[in-house]
Amino acid sequence: CENRYWENHVWNLARQAAMRRTQAKCENCDASADEVHHLDPVATYMAGCQHHQDGLVVLCQDCHKVVHEPALLEESRPQQESGAQGVLM
Protein backbone atom coordinates (compact mmCIF):
# COMPACT_ATOMS: atom_id res chain seq x y z
CA CYS A 1 0.00 0.00 0.00
CA GLU A 2 2.82 2.44 0.80
CA ASN A 3 4.15 2.31 -2.78
CA ARG A 4 0.67 2.94 -4.15
CA TYR A 5 0.29 5.98 -1.93
CA TRP A 6 3.54 7.50 -3.21
CA GLU A 7 2.77 6.60 -6.83
CA ASN A 8 -0.63 8.29 -6.54
CA HIS A 9 0.87 11.24 -4.66
CA VAL A 10 3.57 11.78 -7.31
CA TRP A 11 0.96 11.41 -10.08
CA ASN A 12 -1.33 13.96 -8.42
CA LEU A 13 1.54 16.46 -8.12
CA ALA A 14 2.53 15.92 -11.77
CA ARG A 15 -1.08 16.21 -12.90
CA GLN A 16 -1.56 19.45 -10.97
CA ALA A 17 1.67 20.87 -12.42
CA ALA A 18 0.57 20.00 -15.96
CA MET A 19 -2.81 21.64 -15.40
CA ARG A 20 -1.09 24.79 -14.09
CA ARG A 21 1.36 24.77 -17.00
CA THR A 22 -1.49 24.91 -19.52
CA GLN A 23 -3.91 26.91 -17.35
CA ALA A 24 -6.28 23.92 -17.66
CA LYS A 25 -6.56 24.36 -21.44
CA CYS A 26 -6.51 21.46 -23.88
CA GLU A 27 -3.17 21.40 -25.69
CA ASN A 28 -4.94 20.14 -28.80
CA CYS A 29 -7.97 22.39 -29.21
CA ASP A 30 -7.68 25.09 -26.49
CA ALA A 31 -10.95 24.02 -24.83
CA SER A 32 -11.22 23.83 -21.06
CA ALA A 33 -9.47 20.62 -19.98
CA ASP A 34 -9.48 18.35 -16.97
CA GLU A 35 -7.53 15.30 -18.16
CA VAL A 36 -3.79 14.63 -18.34
CA HIS A 37 -2.47 12.01 -20.74
CA HIS A 38 0.89 10.22 -20.87
CA LEU A 39 2.35 10.59 -24.38
CA ASP A 40 3.95 7.14 -24.11
CA PRO A 41 2.67 4.11 -22.19
CA VAL A 42 3.64 4.42 -18.53
CA ALA A 43 5.36 1.02 -18.65
CA THR A 44 7.91 2.35 -21.18
CA TYR A 45 9.32 5.02 -18.85
CA MET A 46 12.30 4.50 -16.56
CA ALA A 47 11.32 4.18 -12.91
CA GLY A 48 10.58 7.60 -11.48
CA CYS A 49 10.28 9.31 -14.87
CA GLN A 50 6.78 8.25 -15.85
CA HIS A 51 5.23 11.53 -14.74
CA HIS A 52 7.83 13.97 -16.12
CA GLN A 53 6.19 17.06 -17.63
CA ASP A 54 7.78 16.42 -21.03
CA GLY A 55 5.74 13.22 -21.26
CA LEU A 56 2.40 14.68 -20.22
CA VAL A 57 -0.20 16.47 -22.29
CA VAL A 58 -3.33 18.19 -20.96
CA LEU A 59 -6.45 17.32 -22.94
CA CYS A 60 -10.17 17.94 -22.84
CA GLN A 61 -12.35 14.87 -22.57
CA ASP A 62 -13.13 14.80 -26.31
CA CYS A 63 -9.49 15.02 -27.39
CA HIS A 64 -8.48 12.42 -24.80
CA LYS A 65 -11.06 10.05 -26.29
CA VAL A 66 -9.47 10.58 -29.71
CA VAL A 67 -6.10 9.48 -28.32
CA HIS A 68 -7.59 6.21 -27.14
CA GLU A 69 -9.92 5.78 -30.13
CA PRO A 70 -7.92 6.96 -33.19
CA ALA A 71 -10.89 6.42 -35.54
CA LEU A 72 -12.42 9.52 -33.93
CA LEU A 73 -9.50 11.67 -35.16
CA GLU A 74 -11.07 12.40 -38.56
CA GLU A 75 -14.33 13.41 -36.89
CA SER A 76 -12.56 15.80 -34.51
CA ARG A 77 -10.45 17.75 -37.02
CA PRO A 78 -13.07 20.30 -38.12
CA GLN A 79 -13.66 21.25 -34.46
CA GLN A 80 -10.07 22.38 -33.91
CA GLU A 81 -9.81 26.11 -33.28
CA SER A 82 -7.29 28.24 -35.12
CA GLY A 83 -5.15 29.00 -32.04
CA ALA A 84 -4.71 25.37 -31.00
CA GLN A 85 -1.33 23.69 -31.10
CA GLY A 86 -2.70 20.45 -32.55
CA VAL A 87 -0.92 17.95 -30.28
CA LEU A 88 -2.91 15.06 -31.78
CA MET A 89 -2.60 16.12 -35.40
mmCIF file with all atom_site columns, C-alpha atoms in Angstrom:
data_model
loop_
_atom_site.group_PDB
_atom_site.id
_atom_site.type_symbol
_atom_site.label_atom_id
_atom_site.label_alt_id
_atom_site.label_comp_id
_atom_site.label_asym_id
_atom_site.label_entity_id
_atom_site.label_seq_id
_atom_site.pdbx_PDB_ins_code
_atom_site.Cartn_x
_atom_site.Cartn_y
_atom_site.Cartn_z
_atom_site.occupancy
_atom_site.B_iso_or_equiv
_atom_site.pdbx_formal_charge
_atom_site.auth_seq_id
_atom_site.auth_comp_id
_atom_site.auth_asym_id
_atom_site.auth_atom_id
_atom_site.pdbx_PDB_model_num
ATOM 1  C CA . CYS A 1 1  ? 0.000   0.000  0.000   1.00 0.00 ? 1  CYS A CA 1
ATOM 2  C CA . GLU A 1 2  ? 2.821   2.438  0.798   1.00 0.00 ? 2  GLU A CA 1
ATOM 3  C CA . ASN A 1 3  ? 4.149   2.314  -2.776  1.00 0.00 ? 3  ASN A CA 1
ATOM 4  C CA . ARG A 1 4  ? 0.668   2.941  -4.152  1.00 0.00 ? 4  ARG A CA 1
ATOM 5  C CA . TYR A 1 5  ? 0.294   5.982  -1.929  1.00 0.00 ? 5  TYR A CA 1
ATOM 6  C CA . TRP A 1 6  ? 3.541   7.495  -3.215  1.00 0.00 ? 6  TRP A CA 1
ATOM 7  C CA . GLU A 1 7  ? 2.765   6.602  -6.831  1.00 0.00 ? 7  GLU A CA 1
ATOM 8  C CA . ASN A 1 8  ? -0.626  8.288  -6.538  1.00 0.00 ? 8  ASN A CA 1
ATOM 9  C CA . HIS A 1 9  ? 0.872   11.235 -4.663  1.00 0.00 ? 9  HIS A CA 1
ATOM 10 C CA . VAL A 1 10 ? 3.566   11.778 -7.314  1.00 0.00 ? 10 VAL A CA 1
ATOM 11 C CA . TRP A 1 11 ? 0.962   11.413 -10.079 1.00 0.00 ? 11 TRP A CA 1
ATOM 12 C CA . ASN A 1 12 ? -1.330  13.957 -8.417  1.00 0.00 ? 12 ASN A CA 1
ATOM 13 C CA . LEU A 1 13 ? 1.539   16.456 -8.122  1.00 0.00 ? 13 LEU A CA 1
ATOM 14 C CA . ALA A 1 14 ? 2.533   15.917 -11.767 1.00 0.00 ? 14 ALA A CA 1
ATOM 15 C CA . ARG A 1 15 ? -1.080  16.209 -12.901 1.00 0.00 ? 15 ARG A CA 1
ATOM 16 C CA . GLN A 1 16 ? -1.557  19.454 -10.966 1.00 0.00 ? 16 GLN A CA 1
ATOM 17 C CA . ALA A 1 17 ? 1.674   20.866 -12.418 1.00 0.00 ? 17 ALA A CA 1
ATOM 18 C CA . ALA A 1 18 ? 0.572   20.005 -15.959 1.00 0.00 ? 18 ALA A CA 1
ATOM 19 C CA . MET A 1 19 ? -2.808  21.636 -15.403 1.00 0.00 ? 19 MET A CA 1
ATOM 20 C CA . ARG A 1 20 ? -1.094  24.795 -14.089 1.00 0.00 ? 20 ARG A CA 1
ATOM 21 C CA . ARG A 1 21 ? 1.356   24.769 -17.004 1.00 0.00 ? 21 ARG A CA 1
ATOM 22 C CA . THR A 1 22 ? -1.490  24.914 -19.518 1.00 0.00 ? 22 THR A CA 1
ATOM 23 C CA . GLN A 1 23 ? -3.906  26.911 -17.349 1.00 0.00 ? 23 GLN A CA 1
ATOM 24 C CA . ALA A 1 24 ? -6.283  23.924 -17.662 1.00 0.00 ? 24 ALA A CA 1
ATOM 25 C CA . LYS A 1 25 ? -6.556  24.364 -21.440 1.00 0.00 ? 25 LYS A CA 1
ATOM 26 C CA . CYS A 1 26 ? -6.505  21.463 -23.878 1.00 0.00 ? 26 CYS A CA 1
ATOM 27 C CA . GLU A 1 27 ? -3.172  21.400 -25.695 1.00 0.00 ? 27 GLU A CA 1
ATOM 28 C CA . ASN A 1 28 ? -4.939  20.145 -28.803 1.00 0.00 ? 28 ASN A CA 1
ATOM 29 C CA . CYS A 1 29 ? -7.970  22.390 -29.208 1.00 0.00 ? 29 CYS A CA 1
ATOM 30 C CA . ASP A 1 30 ? -7.683  25.091 -26.493 1.00 0.00 ? 30 ASP A CA 1
ATOM 31 C CA . ALA A 1 31 ? -10.949 24.019 -24.827 1.00 0.00 ? 31 ALA A CA 1
ATOM 32 C CA . SER A 1 32 ? -11.223 23.825 -21.064 1.00 0.00 ? 32 SER A CA 1
ATOM 33 C CA . ALA A 1 33 ? -9.466  20.621 -19.985 1.00 0.00 ? 33 ALA A CA 1
ATOM 34 C CA . ASP A 1 34 ? -9.477  18.348 -16.969 1.00 0.00 ? 34 ASP A CA 1
ATOM 35 C CA . GLU A 1 35 ? -7.534  15.298 -18.156 1.00 0.00 ? 35 GLU A CA 1
ATOM 36 C CA . VAL A 1 36 ? -3.791  14.632 -18.335 1.00 0.00 ? 36 VAL A CA 1
ATOM 37 C CA . HIS A 1 37 ? -2.470  12.006 -20.738 1.00 0.00 ? 37 HIS A CA 1
ATOM 38 C CA . HIS A 1 38 ? 0.894   10.220 -20.867 1.00 0.00 ? 38 HIS A CA 1
ATOM 39 C CA . LEU A 1 39 ? 2.347   10.586 -24.380 1.00 0.00 ? 39 LEU A CA 1
ATOM 40 C CA . ASP A 1 40 ? 3.952   7.145  -24.114 1.00 0.00 ? 40 ASP A CA 1
ATOM 41 C CA . PRO A 1 41 ? 2.669   4.113  -22.188 1.00 0.00 ? 41 PRO A CA 1
ATOM 42 C CA . VAL A 1 42 ? 3.644   4.421  -18.526 1.00 0.00 ? 42 VAL A CA 1
ATOM 43 C CA . ALA A 1 43 ? 5.364   1.017  -18.655 1.00 0.00 ? 43 ALA A CA 1
ATOM 44 C CA . THR A 1 44 ? 7.914   2.354  -21.180 1.00 0.00 ? 44 THR A CA 1
ATOM 45 C CA . TYR A 1 45 ? 9.320   5.024  -18.853 1.00 0.00 ? 45 TYR A CA 1
ATOM 46 C CA . MET A 1 46 ? 12.295  4.502  -16.557 1.00 0.00 ? 46 MET A CA 1
ATOM 47 C CA . ALA A 1 47 ? 11.321  4.184  -12.911 1.00 0.00 ? 47 ALA A CA 1
ATOM 48 C CA . GLY A 1 48 ? 10.584  7.596  -11.477 1.00 0.00 ? 48 GLY A CA 1
ATOM 49 C CA . CYS A 1 49 ? 10.282  9.313  -14.866 1.00 0.00 ? 49 CYS A CA 1
ATOM 50 C CA . GLN A 1 50 ? 6.783   8.249  -15.850 1.00 0.00 ? 50 GLN A CA 1
ATOM 51 C CA . HIS A 1 51 ? 5.232   11.527 -14.744 1.00 0.00 ? 51 HIS A CA 1
ATOM 52 C CA . HIS A 1 52 ? 7.833   13.966 -16.121 1.00 0.00 ? 52 HIS A CA 1
ATOM 53 C CA . GLN A 1 53 ? 6.190   17.063 -17.630 1.00 0.00 ? 53 GLN A CA 1
ATOM 54 C CA . ASP A 1 54 ? 7.779   16.419 -21.033 1.00 0.00 ? 54 ASP A CA 1
ATOM 55 C CA . GLY A 1 55 ? 5.744   13.217 -21.262 1.00 0.00 ? 55 GLY A CA 1
ATOM 56 C CA . LEU A 1 56 ? 2.400   14.676 -20.216 1.00 0.00 ? 56 LEU A CA 1
ATOM 57 C CA . VAL A 1 57 ? -0.198  16.475 -22.287 1.00 0.00 ? 57 VAL A CA 1
ATOM 58 C CA . VAL A 1 58 ? -3.334  18.186 -20.956 1.00 0.00 ? 58 VAL A CA 1
ATOM 59 C CA . LEU A 1 59 ? -6.452  17.318 -22.936 1.00 0.00 ? 59 LEU A CA 1
ATOM 60 C CA . CYS A 1 60 ? -10.171 17.942 -22.838 1.00 0.00 ? 60 CYS A CA 1
ATOM 61 C CA . GLN A 1 61 ? -12.353 14.871 -22.574 1.00 0.00 ? 61 GLN A CA 1
ATOM 62 C CA . ASP A 1 62 ? -13.134 14.798 -26.312 1.00 0.00 ? 62 ASP A CA 1
ATOM 63 C CA . CYS A 1 63 ? -9.488  15.016 -27.389 1.00 0.00 ? 63 CYS A CA 1
ATOM 64 C CA . HIS A 1 64 ? -8.480  12.419 -24.803 1.00 0.00 ? 64 HIS A CA 1
ATOM 65 C CA . LYS A 1 65 ? -11.065 10.050 -26.287 1.00 0.00 ? 65 LYS A CA 1
ATOM 66 C CA . VAL A 1 66 ? -9.465  10.578 -29.707 1.00 0.00 ? 66 VAL A CA 1
ATOM 67 C CA . VAL A 1 67 ? -6.100  9.481  -28.320 1.00 0.00 ? 67 VAL A CA 1
ATOM 68 C CA . HIS A 1 68 ? -7.587  6.207  -27.143 1.00 0.00 ? 68 HIS A CA 1
ATOM 69 C CA . GLU A 1 69 ? -9.920  5.779  -30.130 1.00 0.00 ? 69 GLU A CA 1
ATOM 70 C CA . PRO A 1 70 ? -7.919  6.955  -33.190 1.00 0.00 ? 70 PRO A CA 1
ATOM 71 C CA . ALA A 1 71 ? -10.885 6.415  -35.539 1.00 0.00 ? 71 ALA A CA 1
ATOM 72 C CA . LEU A 1 72 ? -12.420 9.521  -33.934 1.00 0.00 ? 72 LEU A CA 1
ATOM 73 C CA . LEU A 1 73 ? -9.495  11.667 -35.165 1.00 0.00 ? 73 LEU A CA 1
ATOM 74 C CA . GLU A 1 74 ? -11.067 12.404 -38.556 1.00 0.00 ? 74 GLU A CA 1
ATOM 75 C CA . GLU A 1 75 ? -14.333 13.410 -36.885 1.00 0.00 ? 75 GLU A CA 1
ATOM 76 C CA . SER A 1 76 ? -12.565 15.797 -34.507 1.00 0.00 ? 76 SER A CA 1
ATOM 77 C CA . ARG A 1 77 ? -10.447 17.754 -37.015 1.00 0.00 ? 77 ARG A CA 1
ATOM 78 C CA . PRO A 1 78 ? -13.074 20.299 -38.124 1.00 0.00 ? 78 PRO A CA 1
ATOM 79 C CA . GLN A 1 79 ? -13.660 21.253 -34.460 1.00 0.00 ? 79 GLN A CA 1
ATOM 80 C CA . GLN A 1 80 ? -10.068 22.379 -33.905 1.00 0.00 ? 80 GLN A CA 1
ATOM 81 C CA . GLU A 1 81 ? -9.814  26.107 -33.282 1.00 0.00 ? 81 GLU A CA 1
ATOM 82 C CA . SER A 1 82 ? -7.293  28.238 -35.119 1.00 0.00 ? 82 SER A CA 1
ATOM 83 C CA . GLY A 1 83 ? -5.149  29.004 -32.039 1.00 0.00 ? 83 GLY A CA 1
ATOM 84 C CA . ALA A 1 84 ? -4.714  25.373 -31.000 1.00 0.00 ? 84 ALA A CA 1
ATOM 85 C CA . GLN A 1 85 ? -1.329  23.691 -31.099 1.00 0.00 ? 85 GLN A CA 1
ATOM 86 C CA . GLY A 1 86 ? -2.695  20.447 -32.548 1.00 0.00 ? 86 GLY A CA 1
ATOM 87 C CA . VAL A 1 87 ? -0.920  17.946 -30.284 1.00 0.00 ? 87 VAL A CA 1
ATOM 88 C CA . LEU A 1 88 ? -2.910  15.063 -31.783 1.00 0.00 ? 88 LEU A CA 1
ATOM 89 C CA . MET A 1 89 ? -2.603  16.120 -35.396 1.00 0.00 ? 89 MET A CA 1
#
